[in-house]
PDB file of C-alpha atoms in Angstrom:
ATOM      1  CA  UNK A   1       0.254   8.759  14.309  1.00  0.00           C
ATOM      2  CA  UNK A   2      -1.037   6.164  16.216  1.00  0.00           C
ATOM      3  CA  UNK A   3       1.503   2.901  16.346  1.00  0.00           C
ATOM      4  CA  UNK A   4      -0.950   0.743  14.373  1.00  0.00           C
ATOM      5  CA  UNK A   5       0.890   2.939  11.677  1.00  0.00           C
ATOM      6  CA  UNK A   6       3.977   2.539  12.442  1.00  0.00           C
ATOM      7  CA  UNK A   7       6.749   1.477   9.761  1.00  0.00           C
ATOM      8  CA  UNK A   8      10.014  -0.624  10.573  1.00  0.00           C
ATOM      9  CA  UNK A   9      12.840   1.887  11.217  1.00  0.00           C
ATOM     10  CA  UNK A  10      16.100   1.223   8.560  1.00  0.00           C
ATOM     11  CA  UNK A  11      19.919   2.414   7.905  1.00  0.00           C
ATOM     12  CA  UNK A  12      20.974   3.628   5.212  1.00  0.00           C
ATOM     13  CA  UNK A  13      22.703   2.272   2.528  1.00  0.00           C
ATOM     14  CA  UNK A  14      24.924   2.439  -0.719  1.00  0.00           C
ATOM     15  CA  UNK A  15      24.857   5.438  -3.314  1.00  0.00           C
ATOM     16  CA  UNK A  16      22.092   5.934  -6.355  1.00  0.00           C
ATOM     17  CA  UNK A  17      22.031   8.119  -9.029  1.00  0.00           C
ATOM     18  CA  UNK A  18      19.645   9.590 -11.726  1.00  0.00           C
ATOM     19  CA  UNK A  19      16.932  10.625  -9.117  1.00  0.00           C
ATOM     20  CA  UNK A  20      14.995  13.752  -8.942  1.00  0.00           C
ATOM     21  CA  UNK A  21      16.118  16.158  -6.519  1.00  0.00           C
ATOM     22  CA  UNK A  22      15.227  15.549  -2.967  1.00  0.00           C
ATOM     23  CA  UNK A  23      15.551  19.513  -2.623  1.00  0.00           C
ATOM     24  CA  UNK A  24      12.873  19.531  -4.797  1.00  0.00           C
ATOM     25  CA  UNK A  25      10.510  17.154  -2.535  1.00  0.00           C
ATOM     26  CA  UNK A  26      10.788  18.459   0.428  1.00  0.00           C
ATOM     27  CA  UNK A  27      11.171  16.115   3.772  1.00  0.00           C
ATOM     28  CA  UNK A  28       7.465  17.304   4.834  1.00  0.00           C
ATOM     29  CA  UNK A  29       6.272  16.060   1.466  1.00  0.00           C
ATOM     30  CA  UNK A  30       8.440  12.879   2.051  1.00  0.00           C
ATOM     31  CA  UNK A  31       7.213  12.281   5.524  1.00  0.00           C
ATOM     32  CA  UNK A  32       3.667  12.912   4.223  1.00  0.00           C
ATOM     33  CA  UNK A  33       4.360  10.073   1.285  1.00  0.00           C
ATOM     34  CA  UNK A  34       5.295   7.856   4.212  1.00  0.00           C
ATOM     35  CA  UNK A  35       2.227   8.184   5.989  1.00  0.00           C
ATOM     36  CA  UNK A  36      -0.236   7.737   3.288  1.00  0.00           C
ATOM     37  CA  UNK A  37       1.632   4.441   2.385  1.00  0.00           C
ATOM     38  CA  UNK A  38       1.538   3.155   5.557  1.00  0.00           C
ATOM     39  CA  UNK A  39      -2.094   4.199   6.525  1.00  0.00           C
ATOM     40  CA  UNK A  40      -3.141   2.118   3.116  1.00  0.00           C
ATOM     41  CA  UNK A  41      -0.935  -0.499   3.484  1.00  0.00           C
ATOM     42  CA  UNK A  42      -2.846  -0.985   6.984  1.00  0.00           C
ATOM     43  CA  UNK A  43      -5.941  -0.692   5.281  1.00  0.00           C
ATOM     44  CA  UNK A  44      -5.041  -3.382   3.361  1.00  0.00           C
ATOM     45  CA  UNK A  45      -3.951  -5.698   5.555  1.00  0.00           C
ATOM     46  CA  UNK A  46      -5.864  -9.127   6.982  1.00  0.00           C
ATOM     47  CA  UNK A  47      -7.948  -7.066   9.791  1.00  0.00           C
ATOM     48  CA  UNK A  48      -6.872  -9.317  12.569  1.00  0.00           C
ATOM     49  CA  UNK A  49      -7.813  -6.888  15.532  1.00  0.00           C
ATOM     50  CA  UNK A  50     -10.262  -4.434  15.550  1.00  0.00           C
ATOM     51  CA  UNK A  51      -7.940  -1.616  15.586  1.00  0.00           C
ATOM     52  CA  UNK A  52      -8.927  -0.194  11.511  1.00  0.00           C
ATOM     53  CA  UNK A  53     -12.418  -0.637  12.326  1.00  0.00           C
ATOM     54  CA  UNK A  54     -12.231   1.269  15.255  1.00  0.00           C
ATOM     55  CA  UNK A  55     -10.002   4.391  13.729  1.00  0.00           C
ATOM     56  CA  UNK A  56     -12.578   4.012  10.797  1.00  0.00           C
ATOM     57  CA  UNK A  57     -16.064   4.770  12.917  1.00  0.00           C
ATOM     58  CA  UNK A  58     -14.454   7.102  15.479  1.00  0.00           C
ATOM     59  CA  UNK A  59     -12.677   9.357  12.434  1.00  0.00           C
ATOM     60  CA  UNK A  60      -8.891   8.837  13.597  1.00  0.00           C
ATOM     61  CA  UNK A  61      -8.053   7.138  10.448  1.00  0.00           C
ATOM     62  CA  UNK A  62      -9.690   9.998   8.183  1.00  0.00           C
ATOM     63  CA  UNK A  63      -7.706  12.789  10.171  1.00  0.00           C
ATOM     64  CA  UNK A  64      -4.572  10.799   9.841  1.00  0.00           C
ATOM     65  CA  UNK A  65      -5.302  10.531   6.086  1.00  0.00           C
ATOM     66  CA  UNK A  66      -6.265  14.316   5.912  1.00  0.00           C
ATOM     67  CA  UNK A  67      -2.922  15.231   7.876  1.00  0.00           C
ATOM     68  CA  UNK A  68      -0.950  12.930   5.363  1.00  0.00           C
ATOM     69  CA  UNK A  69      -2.863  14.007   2.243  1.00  0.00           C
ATOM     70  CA  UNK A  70      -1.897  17.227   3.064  1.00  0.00           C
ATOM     71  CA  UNK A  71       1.539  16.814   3.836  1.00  0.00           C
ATOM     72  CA  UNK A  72       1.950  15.105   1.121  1.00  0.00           C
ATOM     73  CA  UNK A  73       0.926  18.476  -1.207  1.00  0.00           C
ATOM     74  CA  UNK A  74      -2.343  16.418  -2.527  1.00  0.00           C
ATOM     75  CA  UNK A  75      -4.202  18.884  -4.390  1.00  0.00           C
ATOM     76  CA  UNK A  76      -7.574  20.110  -2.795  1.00  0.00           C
ATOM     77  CA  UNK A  77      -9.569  18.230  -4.220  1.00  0.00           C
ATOM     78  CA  UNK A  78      -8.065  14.922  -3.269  1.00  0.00           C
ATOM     79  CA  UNK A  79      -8.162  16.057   0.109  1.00  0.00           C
ATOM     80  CA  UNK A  80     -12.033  16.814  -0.071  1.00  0.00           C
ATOM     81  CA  UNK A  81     -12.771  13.332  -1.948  1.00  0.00           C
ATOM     82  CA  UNK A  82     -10.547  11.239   0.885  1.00  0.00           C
ATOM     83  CA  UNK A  83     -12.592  13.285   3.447  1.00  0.00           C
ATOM     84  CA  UNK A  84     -15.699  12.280   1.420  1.00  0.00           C
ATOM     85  CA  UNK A  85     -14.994   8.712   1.206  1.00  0.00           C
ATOM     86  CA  UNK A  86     -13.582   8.045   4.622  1.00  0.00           C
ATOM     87  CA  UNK A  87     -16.689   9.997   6.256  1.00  0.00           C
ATOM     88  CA  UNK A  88     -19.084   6.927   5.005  1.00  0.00           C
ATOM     89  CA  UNK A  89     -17.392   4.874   7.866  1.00  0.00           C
ATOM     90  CA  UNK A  90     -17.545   7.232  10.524  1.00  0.00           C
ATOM     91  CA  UNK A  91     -20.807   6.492  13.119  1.00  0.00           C
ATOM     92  CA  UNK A  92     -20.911   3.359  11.986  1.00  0.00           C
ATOM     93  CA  UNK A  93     -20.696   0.127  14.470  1.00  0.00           C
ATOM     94  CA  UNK A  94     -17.505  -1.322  15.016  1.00  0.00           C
ATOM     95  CA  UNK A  95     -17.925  -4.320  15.810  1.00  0.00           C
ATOM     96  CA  UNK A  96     -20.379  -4.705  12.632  1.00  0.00           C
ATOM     97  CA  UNK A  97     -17.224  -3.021  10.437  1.00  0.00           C
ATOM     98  CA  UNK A  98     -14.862  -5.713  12.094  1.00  0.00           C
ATOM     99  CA  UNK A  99     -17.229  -8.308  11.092  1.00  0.00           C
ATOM    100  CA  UNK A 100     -17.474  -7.045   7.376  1.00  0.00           C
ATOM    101  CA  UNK A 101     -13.707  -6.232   6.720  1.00  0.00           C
ATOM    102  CA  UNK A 102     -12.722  -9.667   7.953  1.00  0.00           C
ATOM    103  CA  UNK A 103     -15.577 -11.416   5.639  1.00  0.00           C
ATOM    104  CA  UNK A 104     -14.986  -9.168   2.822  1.00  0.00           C
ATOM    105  CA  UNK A 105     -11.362 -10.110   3.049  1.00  0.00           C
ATOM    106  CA  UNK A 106     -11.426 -13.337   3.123  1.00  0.00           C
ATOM    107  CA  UNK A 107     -14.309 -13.568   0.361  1.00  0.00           C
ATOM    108  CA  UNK A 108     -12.167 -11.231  -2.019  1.00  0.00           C
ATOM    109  CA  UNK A 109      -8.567 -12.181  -1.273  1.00  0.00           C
ATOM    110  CA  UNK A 110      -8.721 -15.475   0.126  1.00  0.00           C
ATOM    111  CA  UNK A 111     -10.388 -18.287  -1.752  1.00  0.00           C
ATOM    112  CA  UNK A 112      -8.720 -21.143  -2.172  1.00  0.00           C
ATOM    113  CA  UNK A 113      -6.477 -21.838  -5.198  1.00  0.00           C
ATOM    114  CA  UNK A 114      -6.606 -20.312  -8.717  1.00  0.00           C
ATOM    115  CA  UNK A 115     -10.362 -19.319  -7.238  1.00  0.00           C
ATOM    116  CA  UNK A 116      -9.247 -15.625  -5.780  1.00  0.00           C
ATOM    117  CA  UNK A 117     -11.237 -13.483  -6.773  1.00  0.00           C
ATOM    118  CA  UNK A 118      -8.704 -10.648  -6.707  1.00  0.00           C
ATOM    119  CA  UNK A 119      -5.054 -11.505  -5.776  1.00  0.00           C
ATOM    120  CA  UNK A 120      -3.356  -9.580  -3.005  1.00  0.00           C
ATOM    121  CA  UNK A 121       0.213 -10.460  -3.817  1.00  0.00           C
ATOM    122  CA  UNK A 122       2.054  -8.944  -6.834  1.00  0.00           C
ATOM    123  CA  UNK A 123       3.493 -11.776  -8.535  1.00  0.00           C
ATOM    124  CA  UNK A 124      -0.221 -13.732  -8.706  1.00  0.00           C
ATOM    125  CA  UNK A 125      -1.921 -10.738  -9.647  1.00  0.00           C
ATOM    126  CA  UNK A 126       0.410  -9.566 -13.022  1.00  0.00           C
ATOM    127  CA  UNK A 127       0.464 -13.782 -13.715  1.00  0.00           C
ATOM    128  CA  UNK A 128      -3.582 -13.866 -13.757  1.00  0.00           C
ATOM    129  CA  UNK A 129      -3.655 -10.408 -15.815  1.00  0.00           C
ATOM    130  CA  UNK A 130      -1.052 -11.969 -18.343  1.00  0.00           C
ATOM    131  CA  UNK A 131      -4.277 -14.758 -18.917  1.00  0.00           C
ATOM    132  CA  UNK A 132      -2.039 -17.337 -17.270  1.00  0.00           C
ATOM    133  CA  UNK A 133      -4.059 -20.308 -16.784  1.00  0.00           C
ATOM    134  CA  UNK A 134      -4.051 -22.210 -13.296  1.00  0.00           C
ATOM    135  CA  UNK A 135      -2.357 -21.700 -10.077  1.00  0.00           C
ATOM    136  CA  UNK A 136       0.412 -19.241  -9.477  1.00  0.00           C
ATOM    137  CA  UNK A 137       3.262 -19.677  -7.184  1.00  0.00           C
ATOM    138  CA  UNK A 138       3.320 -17.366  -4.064  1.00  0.00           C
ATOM    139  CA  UNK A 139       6.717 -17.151  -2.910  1.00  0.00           C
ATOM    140  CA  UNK A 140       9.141 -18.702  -5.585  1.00  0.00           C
ATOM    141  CA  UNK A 141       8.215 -16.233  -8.535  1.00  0.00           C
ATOM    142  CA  UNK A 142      10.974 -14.099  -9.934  1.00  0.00           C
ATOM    143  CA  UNK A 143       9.030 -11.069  -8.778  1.00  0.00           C
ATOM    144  CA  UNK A 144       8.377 -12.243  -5.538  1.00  0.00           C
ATOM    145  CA  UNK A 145      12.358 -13.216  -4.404  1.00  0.00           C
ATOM    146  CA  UNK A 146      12.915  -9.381  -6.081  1.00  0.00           C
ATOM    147  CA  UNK A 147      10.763  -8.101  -3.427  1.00  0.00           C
ATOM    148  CA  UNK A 148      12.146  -9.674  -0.816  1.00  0.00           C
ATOM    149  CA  UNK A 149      15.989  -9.038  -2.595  1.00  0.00           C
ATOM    150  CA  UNK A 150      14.942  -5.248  -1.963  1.00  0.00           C
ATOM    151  CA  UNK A 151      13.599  -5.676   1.165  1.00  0.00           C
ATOM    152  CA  UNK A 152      16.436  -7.703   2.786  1.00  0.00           C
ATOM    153  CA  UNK A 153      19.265  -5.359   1.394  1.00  0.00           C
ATOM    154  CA  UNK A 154      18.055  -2.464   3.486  1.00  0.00           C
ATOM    155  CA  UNK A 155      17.397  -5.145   6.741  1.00  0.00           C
ATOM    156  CA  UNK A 156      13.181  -4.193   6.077  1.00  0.00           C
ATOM    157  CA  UNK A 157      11.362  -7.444   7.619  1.00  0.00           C
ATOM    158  CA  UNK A 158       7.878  -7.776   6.317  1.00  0.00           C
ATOM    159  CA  UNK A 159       4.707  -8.093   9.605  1.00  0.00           C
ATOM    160  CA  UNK A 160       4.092 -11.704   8.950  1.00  0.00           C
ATOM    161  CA  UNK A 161       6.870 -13.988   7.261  1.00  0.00           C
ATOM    162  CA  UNK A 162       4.786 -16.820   6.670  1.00  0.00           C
ATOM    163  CA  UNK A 163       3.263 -14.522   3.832  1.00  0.00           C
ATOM    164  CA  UNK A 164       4.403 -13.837   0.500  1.00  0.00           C
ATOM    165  CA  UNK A 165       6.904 -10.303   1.046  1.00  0.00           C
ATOM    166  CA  UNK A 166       4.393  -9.089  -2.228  1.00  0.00           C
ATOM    167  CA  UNK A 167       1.931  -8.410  -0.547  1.00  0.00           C
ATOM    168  CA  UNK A 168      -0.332  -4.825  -0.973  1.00  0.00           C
ATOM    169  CA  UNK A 169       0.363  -4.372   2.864  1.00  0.00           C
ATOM    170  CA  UNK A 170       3.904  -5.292   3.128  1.00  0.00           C
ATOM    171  CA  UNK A 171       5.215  -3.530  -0.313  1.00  0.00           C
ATOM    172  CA  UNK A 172       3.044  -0.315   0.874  1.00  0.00           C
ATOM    173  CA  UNK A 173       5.040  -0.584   4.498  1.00  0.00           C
ATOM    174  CA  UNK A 174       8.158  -0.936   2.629  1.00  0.00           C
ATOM    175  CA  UNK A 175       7.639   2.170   0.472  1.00  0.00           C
ATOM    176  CA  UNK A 176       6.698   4.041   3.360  1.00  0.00           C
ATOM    177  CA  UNK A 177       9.735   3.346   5.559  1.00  0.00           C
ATOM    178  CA  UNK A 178      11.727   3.970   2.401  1.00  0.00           C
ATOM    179  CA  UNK A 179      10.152   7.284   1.924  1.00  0.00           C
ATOM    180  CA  UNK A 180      10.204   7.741   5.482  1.00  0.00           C
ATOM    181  CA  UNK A 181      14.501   7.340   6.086  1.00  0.00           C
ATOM    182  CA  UNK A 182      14.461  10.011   3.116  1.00  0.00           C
ATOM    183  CA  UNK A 183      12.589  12.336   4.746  1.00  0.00           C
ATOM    184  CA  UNK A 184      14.588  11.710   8.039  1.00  0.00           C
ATOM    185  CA  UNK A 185      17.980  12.148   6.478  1.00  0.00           C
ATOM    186  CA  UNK A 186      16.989  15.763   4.769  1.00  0.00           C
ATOM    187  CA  UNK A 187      15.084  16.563   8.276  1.00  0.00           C
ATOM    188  CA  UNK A 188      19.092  15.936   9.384  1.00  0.00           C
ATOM    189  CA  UNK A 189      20.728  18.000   6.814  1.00  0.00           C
ATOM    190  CA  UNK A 190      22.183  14.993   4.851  1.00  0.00           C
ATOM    191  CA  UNK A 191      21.290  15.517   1.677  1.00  0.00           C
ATOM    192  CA  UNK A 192      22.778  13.141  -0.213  1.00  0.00           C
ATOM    193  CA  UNK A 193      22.227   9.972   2.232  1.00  0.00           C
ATOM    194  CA  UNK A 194      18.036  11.392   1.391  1.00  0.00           C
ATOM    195  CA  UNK A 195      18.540  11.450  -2.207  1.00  0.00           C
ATOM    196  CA  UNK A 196      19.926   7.629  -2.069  1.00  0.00           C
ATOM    197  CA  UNK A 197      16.941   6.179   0.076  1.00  0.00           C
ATOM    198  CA  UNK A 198      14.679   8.709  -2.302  1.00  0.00           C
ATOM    199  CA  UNK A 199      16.182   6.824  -5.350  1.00  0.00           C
ATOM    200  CA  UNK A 200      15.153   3.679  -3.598  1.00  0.00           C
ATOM    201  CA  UNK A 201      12.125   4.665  -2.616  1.00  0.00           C
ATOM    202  CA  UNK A 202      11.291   5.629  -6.639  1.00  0.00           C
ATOM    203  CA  UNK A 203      12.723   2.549  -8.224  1.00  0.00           C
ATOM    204  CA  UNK A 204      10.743   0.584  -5.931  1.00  0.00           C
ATOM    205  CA  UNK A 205       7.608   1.807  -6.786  1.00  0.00           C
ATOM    206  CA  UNK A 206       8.310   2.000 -10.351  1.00  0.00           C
ATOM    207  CA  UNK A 207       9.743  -1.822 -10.587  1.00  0.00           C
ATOM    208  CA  UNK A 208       6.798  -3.067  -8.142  1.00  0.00           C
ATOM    209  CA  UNK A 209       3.725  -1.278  -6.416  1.00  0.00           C
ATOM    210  CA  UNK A 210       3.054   1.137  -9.701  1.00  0.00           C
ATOM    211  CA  UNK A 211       2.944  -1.745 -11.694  1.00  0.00           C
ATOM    212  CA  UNK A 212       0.038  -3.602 -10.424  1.00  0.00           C
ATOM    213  CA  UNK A 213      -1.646  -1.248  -7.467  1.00  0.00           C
ATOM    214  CA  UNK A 214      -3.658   0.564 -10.166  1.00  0.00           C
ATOM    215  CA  UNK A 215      -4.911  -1.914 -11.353  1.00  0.00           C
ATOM    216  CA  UNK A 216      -5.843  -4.385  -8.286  1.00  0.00           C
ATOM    217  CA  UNK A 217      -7.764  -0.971  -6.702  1.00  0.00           C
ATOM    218  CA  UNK A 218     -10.003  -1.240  -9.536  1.00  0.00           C
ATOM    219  CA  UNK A 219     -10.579  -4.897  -9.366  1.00  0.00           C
ATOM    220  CA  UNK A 220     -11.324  -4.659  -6.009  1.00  0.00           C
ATOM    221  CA  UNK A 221     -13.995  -2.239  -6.479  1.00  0.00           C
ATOM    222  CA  UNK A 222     -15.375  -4.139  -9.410  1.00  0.00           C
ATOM    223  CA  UNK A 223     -15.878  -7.826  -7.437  1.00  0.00           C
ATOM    224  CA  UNK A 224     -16.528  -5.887  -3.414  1.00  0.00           C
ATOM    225  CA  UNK A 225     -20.131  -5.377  -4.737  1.00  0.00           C
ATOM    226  CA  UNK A 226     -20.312  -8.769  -5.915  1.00  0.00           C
ATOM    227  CA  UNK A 227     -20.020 -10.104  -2.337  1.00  0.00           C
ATOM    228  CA  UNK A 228     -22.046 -10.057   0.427  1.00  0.00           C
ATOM    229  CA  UNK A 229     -20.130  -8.173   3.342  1.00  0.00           C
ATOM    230  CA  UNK A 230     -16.948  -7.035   0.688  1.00  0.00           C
ATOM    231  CA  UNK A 231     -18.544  -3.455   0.633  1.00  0.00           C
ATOM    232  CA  UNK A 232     -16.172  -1.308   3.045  1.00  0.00           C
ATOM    233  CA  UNK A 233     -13.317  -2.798   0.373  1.00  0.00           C
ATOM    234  CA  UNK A 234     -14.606  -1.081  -2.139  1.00  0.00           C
ATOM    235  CA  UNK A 235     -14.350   2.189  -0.617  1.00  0.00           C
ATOM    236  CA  UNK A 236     -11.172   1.443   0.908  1.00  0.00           C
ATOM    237  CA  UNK A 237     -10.068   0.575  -2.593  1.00  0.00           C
ATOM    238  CA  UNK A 238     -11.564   4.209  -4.259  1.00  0.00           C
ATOM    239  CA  UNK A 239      -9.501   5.621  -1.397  1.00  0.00           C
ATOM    240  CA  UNK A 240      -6.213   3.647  -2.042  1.00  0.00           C
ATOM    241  CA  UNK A 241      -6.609   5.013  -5.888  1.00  0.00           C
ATOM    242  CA  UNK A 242      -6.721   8.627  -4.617  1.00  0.00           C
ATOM    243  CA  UNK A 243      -3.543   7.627  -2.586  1.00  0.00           C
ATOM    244  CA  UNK A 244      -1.953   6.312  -6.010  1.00  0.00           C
ATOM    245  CA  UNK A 245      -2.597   9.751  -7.234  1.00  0.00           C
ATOM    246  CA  UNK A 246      -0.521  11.480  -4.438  1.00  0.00           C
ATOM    247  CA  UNK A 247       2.441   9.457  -4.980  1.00  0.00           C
ATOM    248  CA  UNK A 248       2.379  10.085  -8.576  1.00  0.00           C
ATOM    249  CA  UNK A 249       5.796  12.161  -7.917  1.00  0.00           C
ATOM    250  CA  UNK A 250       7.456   9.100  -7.886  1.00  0.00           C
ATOM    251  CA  UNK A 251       7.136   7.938 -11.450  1.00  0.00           C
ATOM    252  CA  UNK A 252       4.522   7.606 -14.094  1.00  0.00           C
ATOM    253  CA  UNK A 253       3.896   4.059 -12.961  1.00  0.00           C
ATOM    254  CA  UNK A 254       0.544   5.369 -11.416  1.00  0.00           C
ATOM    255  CA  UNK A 255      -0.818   6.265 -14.398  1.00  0.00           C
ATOM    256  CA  UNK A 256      -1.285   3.361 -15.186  1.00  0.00           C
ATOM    257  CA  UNK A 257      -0.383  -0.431 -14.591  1.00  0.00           C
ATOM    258  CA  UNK A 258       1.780  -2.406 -16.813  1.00  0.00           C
ATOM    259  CA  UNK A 259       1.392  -6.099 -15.685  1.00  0.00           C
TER     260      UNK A 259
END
């Protein structure tokens, strides 16, 4: 995959128990988990460059996602409705799609204050579904320093550090390189050093991305229509539910978000 993709590389760490077999996954399905992490949490994060528009229009990013999908042992038809949904960006102008991503992110994730439309950092997001009135806090929550708790005890350093570790992107990237040292370690023959980053891997999503990913997807592609320019995040966000789907191995947390 292209390094726009590419996850931070990790050692592993400590023993866990009371995981499902990694036998059982298999390090291709493991490595395919990875990849459809990381290709959403890119999707997800502040288009800075033109590098997702670009892989968008000229079909890189929907081959990457069909290679990962599949890897990942999505059934058929998720692998015809990601082809489906990522085809509506291919052809297109790039520049135009650059244009549009960066509006429609800063119109849906980027308002000032308790304004946000749709929050792109876990803590904020579960606070306003609670009905918590007013502003939330964006680094000092108690799920926000358990992010970055996880993150730093396995030496993972989020892209930008000047933004909340809670992020969509940067909890998607961690997932993925967590997924990713699995799949490594049983590529290796160690078995048991893949079931502990596996076990990771699963408690994290369970504690954190499950949770709340469901249902910000939906929100997203409930207020993108509302806003001029927001529209390629609300196909990006049908495609990151399909992705939920895939990783459904991990736990039942993608049935369904508990905020």
């Amino acid at each position: 995959m292209d390094d726009v993709y590419e996850a931070e590389a990790m050692q592993s760490g400590g023993d866990e128990t009371s995981v499902p077999s990694v036998q059982e996954s298999g390090a291709r399905r493991l490595a395919g988990a990875a990849d459809v992490c990381e290709l959403l949490s890119v999707a997800f994060r502040f288009p800075e460059e033109d590098a997702l528009a670009v892989a968008l229009v000229d079909g890189r990013f929907a081959a990457d996602a069909q290679g990962a999908f599949s890897d990942a042992g999505a059934p058929a038809e998720a692998l015809a409705a990601s082809d489906e949904l990522l085809a509506s960006f291919r052809g297109l102008n790039a520049a135009a799609l650059q244009r549009d991503l960066r509006r429609g992110y800063s119109l849906l994730f980027l308002a000032p204050g308790a304004k946000v439309p749709v929050w792109p950092y876990e803590a904020p997001f579960r606070y306003r579904a609670k009905g918590r009135a007013g502003v939330p806090s964006l680094f000092r929550s108690p799920v926000t320093l358990e992010v970055a708790a996880s993150m730093s005890e396995v030496g993972f350093k989020p892209v930008d550090a000047t933004e909340p570790p809670d992020s969509v992107a940067d909890e998607l990237a961690f997932l993925s390189a967590l997924l990713a040292t699995a799949a490594a370690a049983l590529q290796g023959g160690e078995e048991s050093v893949a079931q502990n980053w596996l076990g990771k891997a699963r408690r994290f999503w369970n504690d954190h991305p499950g949770q709340w990913l469901p249902a910000f997807m939906e929100q997203v592609q409930q207020e993108s229509p509302l806003r001029k320019g927001a529209s390629p995040y609300g196909l990006l966000a049908q495609w990151g539910a399909l992705v939920l789907s895939v990783l459904s191995f991990l736990g039942n947390a993608a049935e369904g978000a508990r905020v």
